[in-house]
PDB file of C-alpha atoms and ligand atoms in Angstrom:
ATOM      1  CA  UNK A   1     -21.963 -20.694 -10.058  1.00  0.00           C
ATOM      2  CA  UNK A   2     -20.806 -18.562 -12.991  1.00  0.00           C
ATOM      3  CA  UNK A   3     -18.169 -19.839 -15.326  1.00  0.00           C
ATOM      4  CA  UNK A   4     -16.859 -16.373 -16.171  1.00  0.00           C
ATOM      5  CA  UNK A   5     -13.296 -15.722 -15.044  1.00  0.00           C
ATOM      6  CA  UNK A   6     -11.206 -12.582 -14.744  1.00  0.00           C
ATOM      7  CA  UNK A   7      -7.542 -13.275 -15.429  1.00  0.00           C
ATOM      8  CA  UNK A   8      -4.642 -11.049 -14.455  1.00  0.00           C
ATOM      9  CA  UNK A   9      -1.244 -11.454 -16.020  1.00  0.00           C
ATOM     10  CA  UNK A  10       1.238  -9.140 -14.334  1.00  0.00           C
ATOM     11  CA  UNK A  11       4.265 -11.305 -15.045  1.00  0.00           C
ATOM     12  CA  UNK A  12       4.847 -13.279 -18.246  1.00  0.00           C
ATOM     13  CA  UNK A  13       5.049 -16.585 -16.383  1.00  0.00           C
ATOM     14  CA  UNK A  14       2.046 -16.518 -14.033  1.00  0.00           C
ATOM     15  CA  UNK A  15      -1.667 -15.814 -14.282  1.00  0.00           C
ATOM     16  CA  UNK A  16      -4.197 -15.283 -11.491  1.00  0.00           C
ATOM     17  CA  UNK A  17      -7.882 -15.937 -12.157  1.00  0.00           C
ATOM     18  CA  UNK A  18     -10.937 -15.044 -10.078  1.00  0.00           C
ATOM     19  CA  UNK A  19     -14.426 -16.382 -10.732  1.00  0.00           C
ATOM     20  CA  UNK A  20     -16.656 -13.416 -11.633  1.00  0.00           C
ATOM     21  CA  UNK A  21     -20.260 -13.276 -10.456  1.00  0.00           C
ATOM     22  CA  UNK A  22     -20.982  -9.811 -11.853  1.00  0.00           C
ATOM     23  CA  UNK A  23     -19.325  -6.786 -13.401  1.00  0.00           C
ATOM     24  CA  UNK A  24     -20.388  -3.899 -11.164  1.00  0.00           C
ATOM     25  CA  UNK A  25     -18.585  -1.037 -12.868  1.00  0.00           C
ATOM     26  CA  UNK A  26     -16.262  -0.434 -15.792  1.00  0.00           C
ATOM     27  CA  UNK A  27     -14.853   2.811 -17.165  1.00  0.00           C
ATOM     28  CA  UNK A  28     -11.767   4.415 -18.621  1.00  0.00           C
ATOM     29  CA  UNK A  29     -10.805   7.435 -16.521  1.00  0.00           C
ATOM     30  CA  UNK A  30      -8.333  10.077 -17.668  1.00  0.00           C
ATOM     31  CA  UNK A  31      -5.567   7.887 -16.245  1.00  0.00           C
ATOM     32  CA  UNK A  32      -6.567   4.234 -16.320  1.00  0.00           C
ATOM     33  CA  UNK A  33      -9.116   1.487 -16.839  1.00  0.00           C
ATOM     34  CA  UNK A  34     -11.205   0.985 -13.677  1.00  0.00           C
ATOM     35  CA  UNK A  35     -13.102  -2.249 -13.111  1.00  0.00           C
ATOM     36  CA  UNK A  36     -15.106  -3.349 -10.065  1.00  0.00           C
ATOM     37  CA  UNK A  37     -16.157  -6.990  -9.945  1.00  0.00           C
ATOM     38  CA  UNK A  38     -18.250  -9.122  -7.668  1.00  0.00           C
ATOM     39  CA  UNK A  39     -16.177 -12.284  -7.418  1.00  0.00           C
ATOM     40  CA  UNK A  40     -16.967 -15.645  -5.862  1.00  0.00           C
ATOM     41  CA  UNK A  41     -15.289 -16.184  -2.465  1.00  0.00           C
ATOM     42  CA  UNK A  42     -13.115 -13.018  -2.586  1.00  0.00           C
ATOM     43  CA  UNK A  43     -16.087 -10.611  -2.845  1.00  0.00           C
ATOM     44  CA  UNK A  44     -15.868  -7.131  -4.335  1.00  0.00           C
ATOM     45  CA  UNK A  45     -12.663  -6.640  -6.260  1.00  0.00           C
ATOM     46  CA  UNK A  46     -10.969  -3.508  -7.611  1.00  0.00           C
ATOM     47  CA  UNK A  47      -8.942  -3.932 -10.795  1.00  0.00           C
ATOM     48  CA  UNK A  48      -6.899  -1.082 -12.300  1.00  0.00           C
ATOM     49  CA  UNK A  49      -5.470  -1.461 -15.792  1.00  0.00           C
ATOM     50  CA  UNK A  50      -6.076  -5.207 -15.577  1.00  0.00           C
ATOM     51  CA  UNK A  51      -4.250  -5.670 -12.229  1.00  0.00           C
ATOM     52  CA  UNK A  52      -6.016  -6.725  -9.019  1.00  0.00           C
ATOM     53  CA  UNK A  53      -5.652  -3.997  -6.381  1.00  0.00           C
ATOM     54  CA  UNK A  54      -7.811  -5.331  -3.592  1.00  0.00           C
ATOM     55  CA  UNK A  55     -10.521  -7.775  -2.709  1.00  0.00           C
ATOM     56  CA  UNK A  56     -12.899  -7.605   0.229  1.00  0.00           C
ATOM     57  CA  UNK A  57     -11.647 -10.922   1.549  1.00  0.00           C
ATOM     58  CA  UNK A  58      -7.883 -10.429   1.652  1.00  0.00           C
ATOM     59  CA  UNK A  59      -7.124  -6.687   1.612  1.00  0.00           C
ATOM     60  CA  UNK A  60      -6.482  -6.554   5.369  1.00  0.00           C
ATOM     61  CA  UNK A  61      -3.149  -8.330   4.922  1.00  0.00           C
ATOM     62  CA  UNK A  62      -2.083  -5.423   2.757  1.00  0.00           C
ATOM     63  CA  UNK A  63      -3.728  -2.357   4.324  1.00  0.00           C
ATOM     64  CA  UNK A  64      -3.246  -3.257   7.988  1.00  0.00           C
ATOM     65  CA  UNK A  65       0.399  -4.154   7.481  1.00  0.00           C
ATOM     66  CA  UNK A  66       1.087  -1.077   5.356  1.00  0.00           C
ATOM     67  CA  UNK A  67      -0.375   1.305   7.939  1.00  0.00           C
ATOM     68  CA  UNK A  68       0.168  -0.164  11.408  1.00  0.00           C
ATOM     69  CA  UNK A  69       3.850  -1.049  11.057  1.00  0.00           C
ATOM     70  CA  UNK A  70       4.936   2.586  10.519  1.00  0.00           C
ATOM     71  CA  UNK A  71       2.129   4.178  12.569  1.00  0.00           C
ATOM     72  CA  UNK A  72       2.889   2.074  15.647  1.00  0.00           C
ATOM     73  CA  UNK A  73       6.593   2.895  15.302  1.00  0.00           C
ATOM     74  CA  UNK A  74       5.670   6.560  15.603  1.00  0.00           C
ATOM     75  CA  UNK A  75       3.182   5.781  18.385  1.00  0.00           C
ATOM     76  CA  UNK A  76       0.868   8.790  18.353  1.00  0.00           C
ATOM     77  CA  UNK A  77       1.007  10.149  14.789  1.00  0.00           C
ATOM     78  CA  UNK A  78      -0.537  13.579  14.234  1.00  0.00           C
ATOM     79  CA  UNK A  79      -0.113  14.062  10.491  1.00  0.00           C
ATOM     80  CA  UNK A  80      -0.168  11.289   7.901  1.00  0.00           C
ATOM     81  CA  UNK A  81       0.083  11.107   4.136  1.00  0.00           C
ATOM     82  CA  UNK A  82      -1.156   8.343   1.876  1.00  0.00           C
ATOM     83  CA  UNK A  83       0.240   8.494  -1.647  1.00  0.00           C
ATOM     84  CA  UNK A  84      -2.223   6.815  -4.011  1.00  0.00           C
ATOM     85  CA  UNK A  85      -4.673   4.792  -1.945  1.00  0.00           C
ATOM     86  CA  UNK A  86      -7.745   6.262  -3.617  1.00  0.00           C
ATOM     87  CA  UNK A  87      -9.731   3.146  -2.738  1.00  0.00           C
ATOM     88  CA  UNK A  88      -9.749   4.244   0.928  1.00  0.00           C
ATOM     89  CA  UNK A  89      -8.474   0.952   2.401  1.00  0.00           C
ATOM     90  CA  UNK A  90      -5.283   2.385   3.909  1.00  0.00           C
ATOM     91  CA  UNK A  91      -7.164   5.524   4.925  1.00  0.00           C
ATOM     92  CA  UNK A  92      -9.679   3.526   6.969  1.00  0.00           C
ATOM     93  CA  UNK A  93      -6.817   1.935   8.917  1.00  0.00           C
ATOM     94  CA  UNK A  94      -4.964   5.226   9.439  1.00  0.00           C
ATOM     95  CA  UNK A  95      -8.034   6.939  10.871  1.00  0.00           C
ATOM     96  CA  UNK A  96      -8.098   4.463  13.756  1.00  0.00           C
ATOM     97  CA  UNK A  97      -5.350   6.506  15.485  1.00  0.00           C
ATOM     98  CA  UNK A  98      -7.078   8.978  17.840  1.00  0.00           C
ATOM     99  CA  UNK A  99      -3.938  11.157  17.853  1.00  0.00           C
ATOM    100  CA  UNK A 100      -4.345  11.956  14.143  1.00  0.00           C
ATOM    101  CA  UNK A 101      -5.228  15.530  13.301  1.00  0.00           C
ATOM    102  CA  UNK A 102      -4.923  15.282   9.530  1.00  0.00           C
ATOM    103  CA  UNK A 103      -4.592  12.583   6.879  1.00  0.00           C
ATOM    104  CA  UNK A 104      -3.837  13.729   3.355  1.00  0.00           C
ATOM    105  CA  UNK A 105      -4.594  11.320   0.525  1.00  0.00           C
ATOM    106  CA  UNK A 106      -2.609  12.369  -2.543  1.00  0.00           C
ATOM    107  CA  UNK A 107      -4.350  10.434  -5.315  1.00  0.00           C
ATOM    108  CA  UNK A 108      -4.021  11.547  -8.922  1.00  0.00           C
ATOM    109  CA  UNK A 109      -7.171   9.823 -10.179  1.00  0.00           C
ATOM    110  CA  UNK A 110     -10.287  11.268  -8.532  1.00  0.00           C
ATOM    111  CA  UNK A 111     -12.424   8.677 -10.326  1.00  0.00           C
ATOM    112  CA  UNK A 112     -10.833   5.865  -8.299  1.00  0.00           C
ATOM    113  CA  UNK A 113     -12.008   7.636  -5.136  1.00  0.00           C
ATOM    114  CA  UNK A 114     -15.525   8.221  -6.487  1.00  0.00           C
ATOM    115  CA  UNK A 115     -15.961   4.676  -7.817  1.00  0.00           C
ATOM    116  CA  UNK A 116     -14.642   3.052  -4.635  1.00  0.00           C
ATOM    117  CA  UNK A 117     -16.856   5.234  -2.443  1.00  0.00           C
ATOM    118  CA  UNK A 118     -19.798   3.738  -4.323  1.00  0.00           C
ATOM    119  CA  UNK A 119     -18.728   0.092  -4.439  1.00  0.00           C
ATOM    120  CA  UNK A 120     -16.655  -0.455  -1.278  1.00  0.00           C
ATOM    121  CA  UNK A 121     -18.967   0.598   1.556  1.00  0.00           C
ATOM    122  CA  UNK A 122     -16.553  -0.551   4.284  1.00  0.00           C
ATOM    123  CA  UNK A 123     -14.070   2.134   3.208  1.00  0.00           C
ATOM    124  CA  UNK A 124     -16.576   4.777   2.103  1.00  0.00           C
ATOM    125  CA  UNK A 125     -17.265   6.204   5.561  1.00  0.00           C
ATOM    126  CA  UNK A 126     -13.564   7.003   5.989  1.00  0.00           C
ATOM    127  CA  UNK A 127     -13.946   9.854   3.496  1.00  0.00           C
ATOM    128  CA  UNK A 128     -16.555  11.515   5.729  1.00  0.00           C
ATOM    129  CA  UNK A 129     -14.043  11.962   8.553  1.00  0.00           C
ATOM    130  CA  UNK A 130     -13.226  15.682   8.997  1.00  0.00           C
ATOM    131  CA  UNK A 131      -9.525  14.857   9.426  1.00  0.00           C
ATOM    132  CA  UNK A 132      -9.257  13.678   5.798  1.00  0.00           C
ATOM    133  CA  UNK A 133      -8.034  15.884   2.951  1.00  0.00           C
ATOM    134  CA  UNK A 134      -8.019  14.583  -0.615  1.00  0.00           C
ATOM    135  CA  UNK A 135      -5.418  16.136  -2.887  1.00  0.00           C
ATOM    136  CA  UNK A 136      -5.762  15.164  -6.569  1.00  0.00           C
ATOM    137  CA  UNK A 137      -2.224  16.006  -7.629  1.00  0.00           C
ATOM    138  CA  UNK A 138       0.968  14.403  -8.764  1.00  0.00           C
ATOM    139  CA  UNK A 139       2.700  13.060  -5.654  1.00  0.00           C
ATOM    140  CA  UNK A 140       6.176  14.230  -6.710  1.00  0.00           C
ATOM    141  CA  UNK A 141       5.147  17.876  -6.813  1.00  0.00           C
ATOM    142  CA  UNK A 142       3.136  17.584  -3.599  1.00  0.00           C
ATOM    143  CA  UNK A 143       5.967  15.938  -1.653  1.00  0.00           C
ATOM    144  CA  UNK A 144       8.506  18.501  -2.851  1.00  0.00           C
ATOM    145  CA  UNK A 145       6.467  21.257  -1.217  1.00  0.00           C
ATOM    146  CA  UNK A 146       6.235  19.570   2.183  1.00  0.00           C
ATOM    147  CA  UNK A 147       9.610  18.861   3.771  1.00  0.00           C
ATOM    148  CA  UNK A 148       9.566  17.611   7.379  1.00  0.00           C
ATOM    149  CA  UNK A 149       5.759  17.515   7.534  1.00  0.00           C
ATOM    150  CA  UNK A 150       4.364  14.019   8.102  1.00  0.00           C
ATOM    151  CA  UNK A 151       4.758  11.573  10.988  1.00  0.00           C
ATOM    152  CA  UNK A 152       3.673   8.660   8.797  1.00  0.00           C
ATOM    153  CA  UNK A 153       3.738   8.250   5.011  1.00  0.00           C
ATOM    154  CA  UNK A 154       2.328   5.230   3.179  1.00  0.00           C
ATOM    155  CA  UNK A 155       2.917   4.942  -0.567  1.00  0.00           C
ATOM    156  CA  UNK A 156      -0.059   2.772  -1.519  1.00  0.00           C
ATOM    157  CA  UNK A 157       0.765   2.550  -5.194  1.00  0.00           C
ATOM    158  CA  UNK A 158      -0.040   0.350  -8.152  1.00  0.00           C
ATOM    159  CA  UNK A 159       2.751  -1.699  -9.727  1.00  0.00           C
ATOM    160  CA  UNK A 160       5.717  -0.021 -11.463  1.00  0.00           C
ATOM    161  CA  UNK A 161       4.078   0.147 -14.875  1.00  0.00           C
ATOM    162  CA  UNK A 162       3.359   3.273 -16.910  1.00  0.00           C
ATOM    163  CA  UNK A 163       2.669   6.348 -14.821  1.00  0.00           C
ATOM    164  CA  UNK A 164       3.483   4.525 -11.549  1.00  0.00           C
ATOM    165  CA  UNK A 165       6.979   3.515 -12.640  1.00  0.00           C
ATOM    166  CA  UNK A 166       8.650   6.617 -11.238  1.00  0.00           C
ATOM    167  CA  UNK A 167       7.161   5.902  -7.796  1.00  0.00           C
ATOM    168  CA  UNK A 168       9.704   3.068  -7.631  1.00  0.00           C
ATOM    169  CA  UNK A 169      12.823   5.217  -7.867  1.00  0.00           C
ATOM    170  CA  UNK A 170      15.503   6.677  -5.622  1.00  0.00           C
ATOM    171  CA  UNK A 171      14.153  10.169  -6.413  1.00  0.00           C
ATOM    172  CA  UNK A 172      10.733   9.233  -5.077  1.00  0.00           C
ATOM    173  CA  UNK A 173      12.145   7.629  -1.918  1.00  0.00           C
ATOM    174  CA  UNK A 174      14.230  10.756  -1.289  1.00  0.00           C
ATOM    175  CA  UNK A 175      11.140  12.957  -1.523  1.00  0.00           C
ATOM    176  CA  UNK A 176       9.229  10.645   0.829  1.00  0.00           C
ATOM    177  CA  UNK A 177      12.030  10.738   3.405  1.00  0.00           C
ATOM    178  CA  UNK A 178      12.344  14.533   3.066  1.00  0.00           C
ATOM    179  CA  UNK A 179       8.615  14.910   3.719  1.00  0.00           C
ATOM    180  CA  UNK A 180       8.864  12.914   6.963  1.00  0.00           C
ATOM    181  CA  UNK A 181       9.012  14.666  10.327  1.00  0.00           C
ATOM    182  CA  UNK A 182      12.317  13.898  12.153  1.00  0.00           C
ATOM    183  CA  UNK A 183      10.966  10.870  14.067  1.00  0.00           C
ATOM    184  CA  UNK A 184       8.611   9.727  11.333  1.00  0.00           C
ATOM    185  CA  UNK A 185       8.270   6.420   9.493  1.00  0.00           C
ATOM    186  CA  UNK A 186       7.297   5.626   5.911  1.00  0.00           C
ATOM    187  CA  UNK A 187       6.363   2.488   4.025  1.00  0.00           C
ATOM    188  CA  UNK A 188       6.237   2.014   0.265  1.00  0.00           C
ATOM    189  CA  UNK A 189       4.625  -0.846  -1.647  1.00  0.00           C
ATOM    190  CA  UNK A 190       7.663  -2.857  -2.729  1.00  0.00           C
ATOM    191  CA  UNK A 191       6.566  -5.843  -4.777  1.00  0.00           C
ATOM    192  CA  UNK A 192       7.445  -9.531  -4.691  1.00  0.00           C
ATOM    193  CA  UNK A 193      10.941 -10.942  -4.093  1.00  0.00           C
ATOM    194  CA  UNK A 194      10.559 -13.830  -6.558  1.00  0.00           C
ATOM    195  CA  UNK A 195       9.454 -11.605  -9.410  1.00  0.00           C
ATOM    196  CA  UNK A 196      11.047  -8.239  -8.645  1.00  0.00           C
ATOM    197  CA  UNK A 197      14.424  -9.036  -7.084  1.00  0.00           C
ATOM    198  CA  UNK A 198      16.419  -6.417  -8.993  1.00  0.00           C
ATOM    199  CA  UNK A 199      13.909  -3.661  -8.219  1.00  0.00           C
ATOM    200  CA  UNK A 200      13.789  -4.516  -4.513  1.00  0.00           C
ATOM    201  CA  UNK A 201      17.578  -4.645  -4.310  1.00  0.00           C
ATOM    202  CA  UNK A 202      18.023  -1.260  -5.939  1.00  0.00           C
ATOM    203  CA  UNK A 203      15.331   0.394  -3.803  1.00  0.00           C
ATOM    204  CA  UNK A 204      16.767  -1.100  -0.623  1.00  0.00           C
ATOM    205  CA  UNK A 205      20.207   0.175  -1.645  1.00  0.00           C
ATOM    206  CA  UNK A 206      18.716   3.646  -2.103  1.00  0.00           C
ATOM    207  CA  UNK A 207      16.934   3.395   1.263  1.00  0.00           C
ATOM    208  CA  UNK A 208      20.227   2.612   3.007  1.00  0.00           C
ATOM    209  CA  UNK A 209      21.551   5.984   1.884  1.00  0.00           C
ATOM    210  CA  UNK A 210      18.461   7.824   3.121  1.00  0.00           C
ATOM    211  CA  UNK A 211      17.574   6.480   6.583  1.00  0.00           C
ATOM    212  CA  UNK A 212      19.259   4.758   9.510  1.00  0.00           C
ATOM    213  CA  UNK A 213      16.906   1.786   9.772  1.00  0.00           C
ATOM    214  CA  UNK A 214      15.672   0.668   6.356  1.00  0.00           C
ATOM    215  CA  UNK A 215      14.008  -2.742   6.259  1.00  0.00           C
ATOM    216  CA  UNK A 216      11.942  -4.972   4.018  1.00  0.00           C
ATOM    217  CA  UNK A 217       8.920  -6.958   5.181  1.00  0.00           C
ATOM    218  CA  UNK A 218       6.333  -9.204   3.642  1.00  0.00           C
ATOM    219  CA  UNK A 219       2.624  -9.923   3.980  1.00  0.00           C
ATOM    220  CA  UNK A 220       0.188 -12.548   2.682  1.00  0.00           C
ATOM    221  CA  UNK A 221      -2.360 -11.450   0.088  1.00  0.00           C
ATOM    222  CA  UNK A 222      -3.637 -14.520  -1.785  1.00  0.00           C
ATOM    223  CA  UNK A 223      -4.912 -12.561  -4.802  1.00  0.00           C
ATOM    224  CA  UNK A 224      -1.543 -10.886  -5.501  1.00  0.00           C
ATOM    225  CA  UNK A 225       0.982 -12.737  -7.684  1.00  0.00           C
ATOM    226  CA  UNK A 226       2.878 -15.253  -5.598  1.00  0.00           C
ATOM    227  CA  UNK A 227       0.351 -14.903  -2.766  1.00  0.00           C
ATOM    228  CA  UNK A 228       1.828 -11.819  -1.150  1.00  0.00           C
ATOM    229  CA  UNK A 229       3.669  -8.547  -1.430  1.00  0.00           C
ATOM    230  CA  UNK A 230       6.528  -6.741   0.289  1.00  0.00           C
ATOM    231  CA  UNK A 231       6.985  -3.278   1.750  1.00  0.00           C
ATOM    232  CA  UNK A 232      10.020  -1.056   2.114  1.00  0.00           C
ATOM    233  CA  UNK A 233      10.232   0.462   5.610  1.00  0.00           C
ATOM    234  CA  UNK A 234      12.008   3.837   5.852  1.00  0.00           C
ATOM    235  CA  UNK A 235      12.768   5.458   9.187  1.00  0.00           C
ATOM    236  CA  UNK A 236      15.498   6.565  11.538  1.00  0.00           C
ATOM    237  CA  UNK A 237      13.684   4.494  14.167  1.00  0.00           C
ATOM    238  CA  UNK A 238      13.834   0.702  14.040  1.00  0.00           C
ATOM    239  CA  UNK A 239      10.595  -1.142  13.246  1.00  0.00           C
ATOM    240  CA  UNK A 240      10.894  -3.021  16.558  1.00  0.00           C
ATOM    241  CA  UNK A 241       9.784   0.160  18.378  1.00  0.00           C
ATOM    242  CA  UNK A 242       6.280  -0.447  17.040  1.00  0.00           C
ATOM    243  CA  UNK A 243       6.045  -3.746  18.911  1.00  0.00           C
ATOM    244  CA  UNK A 244       5.940  -1.949  22.265  1.00  0.00           C
ATOM    245  CA  UNK A 245       2.949   0.247  21.529  1.00  0.00           C
ATOM    246  CA  UNK A 246      -0.756  -0.309  22.241  1.00  0.00           C
ATOM    247  CA  UNK A 247      -2.891  -1.006  19.175  1.00  0.00           C
ATOM    248  CA  UNK A 248      -5.372   1.663  18.064  1.00  0.00           C
ATOM    249  CA  UNK A 249      -9.069   1.093  18.819  1.00  0.00           C
ATOM    250  CA  UNK A 250     -10.903  -1.228  16.424  1.00  0.00           C
ATOM    251  CA  UNK A 251     -10.585  -4.838  15.403  1.00  0.00           C
ATOM    252  CA  UNK A 252      -7.771  -6.157  13.230  1.00  0.00           C
ATOM    253  CA  UNK A 253      -8.292  -8.905  10.703  1.00  0.00           C
ATOM    254  CA  UNK A 254      -4.617  -9.567  10.027  1.00  0.00           C
ATOM    255  CA  UNK A 255      -2.289  -7.399  12.107  1.00  0.00           C
ATOM    256  CA  UNK A 256      -1.041  -8.459  15.521  1.00  0.00           C
ATOM    257  CA  UNK A 257       2.348  -8.043  17.175  1.00  0.00           C
ATOM    258  CA  UNK A 258       3.376 -11.586  16.181  1.00  0.00           C
ATOM    259  CA  UNK A 259       2.640 -10.885  12.507  1.00  0.00           C
ATOM    260  CA  UNK A 260       4.464  -7.551  12.796  1.00  0.00           C
ATOM    261  CA  UNK A 261       7.581  -9.344  14.037  1.00  0.00           C
ATOM    262  CA  UNK A 262       7.195 -12.303  11.686  1.00  0.00           C
ATOM    263  CA  UNK A 263       6.806 -10.078   8.619  1.00  0.00           C
ATOM    264  CA  UNK A 264      10.444  -8.988   8.948  1.00  0.00           C
ATOM    265  CA  UNK A 265      11.713 -12.597   9.015  1.00  0.00           C
ATOM    266  CA  UNK A 266      12.891 -13.082   5.445  1.00  0.00           C
ATOM    267  CA  UNK A 267      13.896 -16.147   3.416  1.00  0.00           C
ATOM    268  CA  UNK A 268      17.646 -16.697   2.915  1.00  0.00           C
ATOM    269  CA  UNK A 269      17.558 -15.614  -0.722  1.00  0.00           C
ATOM    270  CA  UNK A 270      15.888 -12.331   0.207  1.00  0.00           C
ATOM    271  CA  UNK A 271      18.404 -11.705   3.003  1.00  0.00           C
ATOM    272  CA  UNK A 272      21.204 -12.241   0.491  1.00  0.00           C
ATOM    273  CA  UNK A 273      19.462  -9.910  -1.944  1.00  0.00           C
ATOM    274  CA  UNK A 274      19.338  -7.145   0.655  1.00  0.00           C
ATOM    275  CA  UNK A 275      22.827  -7.802   2.034  1.00  0.00           C
ATOM    276  CA  UNK A 276      24.155  -7.572  -1.503  1.00  0.00           C
ATOM    277  CA  UNK A 277      22.685  -4.085  -1.646  1.00  0.00           C
TER     278      UNK A 277
HETATM  279  N1  LIG B   1       0.128  -6.440  -7.893  1.00  0.00           N
HETATM  280  C1  LIG B   1      -0.816  -5.671  -7.148  1.00  0.00           C
HETATM  281  C2  LIG B   1      -0.209  -4.616  -6.304  1.00  0.00           C
HETATM  282  C3  LIG B   1      -1.255  -3.695  -5.801  1.00  0.00           C
HETATM  283  C4  LIG B   1      -0.735  -2.709  -4.848  1.00  0.00           C
HETATM  284  N2  LIG B   1      -1.676  -1.642  -4.582  1.00  0.00           N
HETATM  285  C5  LIG B   1      -2.860  -2.009  -3.953  1.00  0.00           C
HETATM  286  C6  LIG B   1      -3.730  -0.836  -3.623  1.00  0.00           C
HETATM  287  C7  LIG B   1      -4.692  -1.146  -2.557  1.00  0.00           C
HETATM  288  N3  LIG B   1      -5.043  -0.019  -1.788  1.00  0.00           N
END
């Protein structure tokens, strides 16, 4: 076994290391450093600007929970938007809904799409689906032009660093909500309660002004700092509506109705954080 390690340090007080078998790809695109690794146990791993985005082993906890919670709330979504998500993981889950007529992926960095199509074969076929449209544009401008358009929106973003920082703002949430169809549901990547309490509180406060049923939920992803990540749910329909619906065709690795319900059960300190919003 190799003794080469990749180490991520997103927060100043915690590091995550994966044992590297091979570097498969490395480049600097116009926007960021892109690295694809073969890692022991976790398999192929995408790293952007030094931060782990997904591994083959544990990405289902992220992608299935990001997509199925809002999509099942809507039931039979026809139009969906993924902001970011150039790796194709969320896209592959979204395409499982037979009702879908169009999925737009608004990803600024076309190189992420091209690299992931090469190195993540499980997601690559998603891009061949005729319902998919890739838009390589800034999400703010794209959302502004599309009020009331999408049944489901997933903001599958990197962390709030550099160019992604403004995707964690009230302005961005407002644009997302404006782009939703009246009965639609959106989810945004919303970080880790231990490390990002102030950010989560301020985004939840903003969400309360924008929709009737904002909520925060959490999923396990061992290779993310703290072992998991949260999502902000934005809709005028409560998330519980999704529990009543049949699952789309295909096999889940992580999602089931029990995990859907359990994900919204929050520790006392997180409840206080949100109630203080
Ligand atoms: N700290 C890592 C957060 C990564 C969130 N984005 C993941 C993108 C996977 N499609």
